[in-house]
GROMACS .gro file of N, CA and C in nm:
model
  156
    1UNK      N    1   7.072  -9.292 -11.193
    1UNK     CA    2   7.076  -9.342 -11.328
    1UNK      C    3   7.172  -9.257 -11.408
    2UNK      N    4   7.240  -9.348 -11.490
    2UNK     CA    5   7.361  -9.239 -11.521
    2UNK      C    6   7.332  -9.265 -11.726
    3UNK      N    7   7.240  -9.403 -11.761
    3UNK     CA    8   7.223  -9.404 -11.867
    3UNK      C    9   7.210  -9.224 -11.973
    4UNK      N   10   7.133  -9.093 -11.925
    4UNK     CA   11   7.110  -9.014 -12.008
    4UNK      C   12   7.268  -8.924 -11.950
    5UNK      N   13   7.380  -8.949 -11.912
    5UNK     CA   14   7.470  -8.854 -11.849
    5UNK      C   15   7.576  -8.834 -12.028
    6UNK      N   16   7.589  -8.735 -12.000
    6UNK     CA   17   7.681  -8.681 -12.110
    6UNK      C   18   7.790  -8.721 -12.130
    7UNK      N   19   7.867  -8.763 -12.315
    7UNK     CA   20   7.942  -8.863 -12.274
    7UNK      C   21   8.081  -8.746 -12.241
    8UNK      N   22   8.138  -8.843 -12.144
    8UNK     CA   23   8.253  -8.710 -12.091
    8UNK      C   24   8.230  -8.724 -11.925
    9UNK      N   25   8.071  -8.717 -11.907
    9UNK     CA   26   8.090  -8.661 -11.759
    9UNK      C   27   8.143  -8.754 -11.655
   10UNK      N   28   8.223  -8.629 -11.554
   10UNK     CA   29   8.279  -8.654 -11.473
   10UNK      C   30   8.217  -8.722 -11.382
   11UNK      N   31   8.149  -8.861 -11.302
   11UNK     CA   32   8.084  -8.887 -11.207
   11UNK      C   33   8.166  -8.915 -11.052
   12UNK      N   34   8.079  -8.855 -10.985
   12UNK     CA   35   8.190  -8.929 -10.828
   12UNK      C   36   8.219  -9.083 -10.842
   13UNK      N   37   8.259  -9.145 -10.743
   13UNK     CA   38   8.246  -9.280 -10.709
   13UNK      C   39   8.207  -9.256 -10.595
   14UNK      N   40   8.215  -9.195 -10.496
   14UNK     CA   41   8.146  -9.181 -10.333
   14UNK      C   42   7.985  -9.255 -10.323
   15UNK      N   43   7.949  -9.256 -10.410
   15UNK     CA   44   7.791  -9.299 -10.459
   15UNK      C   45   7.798  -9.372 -10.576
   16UNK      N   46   7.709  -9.490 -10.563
   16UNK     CA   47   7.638  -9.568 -10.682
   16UNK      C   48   7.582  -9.517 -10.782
   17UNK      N   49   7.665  -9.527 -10.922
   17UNK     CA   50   7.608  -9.456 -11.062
   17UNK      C   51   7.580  -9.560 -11.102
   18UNK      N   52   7.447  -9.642 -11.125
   18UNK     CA   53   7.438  -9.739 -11.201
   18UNK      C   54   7.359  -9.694 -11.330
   19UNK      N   55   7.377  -9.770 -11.452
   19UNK     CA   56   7.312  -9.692 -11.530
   19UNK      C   57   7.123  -9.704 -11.554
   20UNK      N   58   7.084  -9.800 -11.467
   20UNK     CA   59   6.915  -9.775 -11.487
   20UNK      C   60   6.917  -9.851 -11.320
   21UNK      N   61   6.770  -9.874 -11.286
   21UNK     CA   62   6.720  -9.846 -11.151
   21UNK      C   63   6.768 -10.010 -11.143
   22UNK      N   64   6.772 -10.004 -11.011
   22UNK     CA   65   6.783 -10.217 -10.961
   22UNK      C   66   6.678 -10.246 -10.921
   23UNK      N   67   6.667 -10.347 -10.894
   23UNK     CA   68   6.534 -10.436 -10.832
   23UNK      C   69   6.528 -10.412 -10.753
   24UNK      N   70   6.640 -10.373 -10.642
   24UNK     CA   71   6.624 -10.354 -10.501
   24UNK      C   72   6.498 -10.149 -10.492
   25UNK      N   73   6.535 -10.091 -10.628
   25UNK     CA   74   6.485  -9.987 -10.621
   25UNK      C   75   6.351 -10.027 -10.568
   26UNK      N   76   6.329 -10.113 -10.710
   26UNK     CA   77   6.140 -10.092 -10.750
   26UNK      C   78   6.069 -10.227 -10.625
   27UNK      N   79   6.159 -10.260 -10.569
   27UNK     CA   80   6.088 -10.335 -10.432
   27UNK      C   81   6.077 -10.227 -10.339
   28UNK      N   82   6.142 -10.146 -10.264
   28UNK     CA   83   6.153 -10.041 -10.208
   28UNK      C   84   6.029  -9.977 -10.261
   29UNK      N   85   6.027  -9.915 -10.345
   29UNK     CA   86   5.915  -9.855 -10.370
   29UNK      C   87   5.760  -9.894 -10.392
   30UNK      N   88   5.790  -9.989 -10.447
   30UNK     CA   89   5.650 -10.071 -10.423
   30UNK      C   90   5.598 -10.135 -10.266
   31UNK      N   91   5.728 -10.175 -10.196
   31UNK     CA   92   5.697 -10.156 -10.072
   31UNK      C   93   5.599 -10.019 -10.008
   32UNK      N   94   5.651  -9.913 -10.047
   32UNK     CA   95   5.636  -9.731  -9.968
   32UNK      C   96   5.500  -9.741 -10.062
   33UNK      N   97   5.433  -9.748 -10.188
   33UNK     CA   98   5.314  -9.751 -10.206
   33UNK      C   99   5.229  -9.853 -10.159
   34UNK      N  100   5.292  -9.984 -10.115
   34UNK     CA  101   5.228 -10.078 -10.040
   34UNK      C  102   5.207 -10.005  -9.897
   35UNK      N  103   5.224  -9.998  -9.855
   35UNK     CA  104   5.243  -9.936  -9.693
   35UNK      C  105   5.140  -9.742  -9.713
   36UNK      N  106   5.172  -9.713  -9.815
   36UNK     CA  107   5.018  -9.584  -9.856
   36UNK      C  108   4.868  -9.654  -9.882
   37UNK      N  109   4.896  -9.805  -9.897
   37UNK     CA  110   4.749  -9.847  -9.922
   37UNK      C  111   4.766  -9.819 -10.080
   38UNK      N  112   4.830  -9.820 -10.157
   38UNK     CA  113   4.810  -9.807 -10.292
   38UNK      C  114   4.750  -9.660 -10.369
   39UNK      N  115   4.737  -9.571 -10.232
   39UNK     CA  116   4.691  -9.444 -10.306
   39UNK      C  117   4.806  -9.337 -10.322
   40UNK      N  118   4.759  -9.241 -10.406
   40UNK     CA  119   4.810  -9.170 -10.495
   40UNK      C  120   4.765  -8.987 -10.460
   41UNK      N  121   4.855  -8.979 -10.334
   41UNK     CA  122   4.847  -8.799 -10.289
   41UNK      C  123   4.816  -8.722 -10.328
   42UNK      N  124   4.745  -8.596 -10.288
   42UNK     CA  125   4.702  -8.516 -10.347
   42UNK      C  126   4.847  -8.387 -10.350
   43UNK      N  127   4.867  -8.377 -10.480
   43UNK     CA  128   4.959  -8.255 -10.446
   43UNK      C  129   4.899  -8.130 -10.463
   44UNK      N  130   4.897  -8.034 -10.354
   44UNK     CA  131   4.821  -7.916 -10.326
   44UNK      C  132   4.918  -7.840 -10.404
   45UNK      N  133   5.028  -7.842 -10.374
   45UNK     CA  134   5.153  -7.707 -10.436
   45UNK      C  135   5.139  -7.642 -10.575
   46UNK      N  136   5.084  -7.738 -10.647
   46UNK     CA  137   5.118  -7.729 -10.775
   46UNK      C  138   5.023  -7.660 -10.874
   47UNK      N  139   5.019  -7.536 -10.881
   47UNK     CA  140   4.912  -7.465 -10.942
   47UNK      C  141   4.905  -7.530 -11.106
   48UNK      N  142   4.785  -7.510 -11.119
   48UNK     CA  143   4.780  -7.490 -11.271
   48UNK      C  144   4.768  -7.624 -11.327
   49UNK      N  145   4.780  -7.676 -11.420
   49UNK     CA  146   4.808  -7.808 -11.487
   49UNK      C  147   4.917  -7.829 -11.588
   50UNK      N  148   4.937  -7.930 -11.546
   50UNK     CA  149   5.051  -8.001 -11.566
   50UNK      C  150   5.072  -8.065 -11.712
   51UNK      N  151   5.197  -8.035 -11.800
   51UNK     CA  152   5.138  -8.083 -11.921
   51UNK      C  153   5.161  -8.252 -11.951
   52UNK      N  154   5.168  -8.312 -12.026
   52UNK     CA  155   5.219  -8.447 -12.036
   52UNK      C  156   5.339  -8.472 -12.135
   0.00000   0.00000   0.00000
């Protein structure tokens, strides 16, 4: 996502800068939480709490 990039910056072209996610993203991913069964990992790493 290149929507928050500074105006100026230099981006490659070697790679896709689009400026917000595609459809093809949020199928992909909803696929990979389809295929977890819809649950939501426990992350051990992360001491402490997290703010919002």
């Amino acid at each position: 996502m290149t929507s928050d990039a500074l105006p100026g910056a230099n981006l490659s072209n070697d790679i896709p800068n689009p400026k917000r996610q595609t459809v093809s993203f949020f199928v992909k991913l909803l696929s990979a939480w389809l295929a977890m069964g819809f649950s939501v990992p426990k992350i051990a790493f992360v001491k402490g709490k997290i703010d919002d």
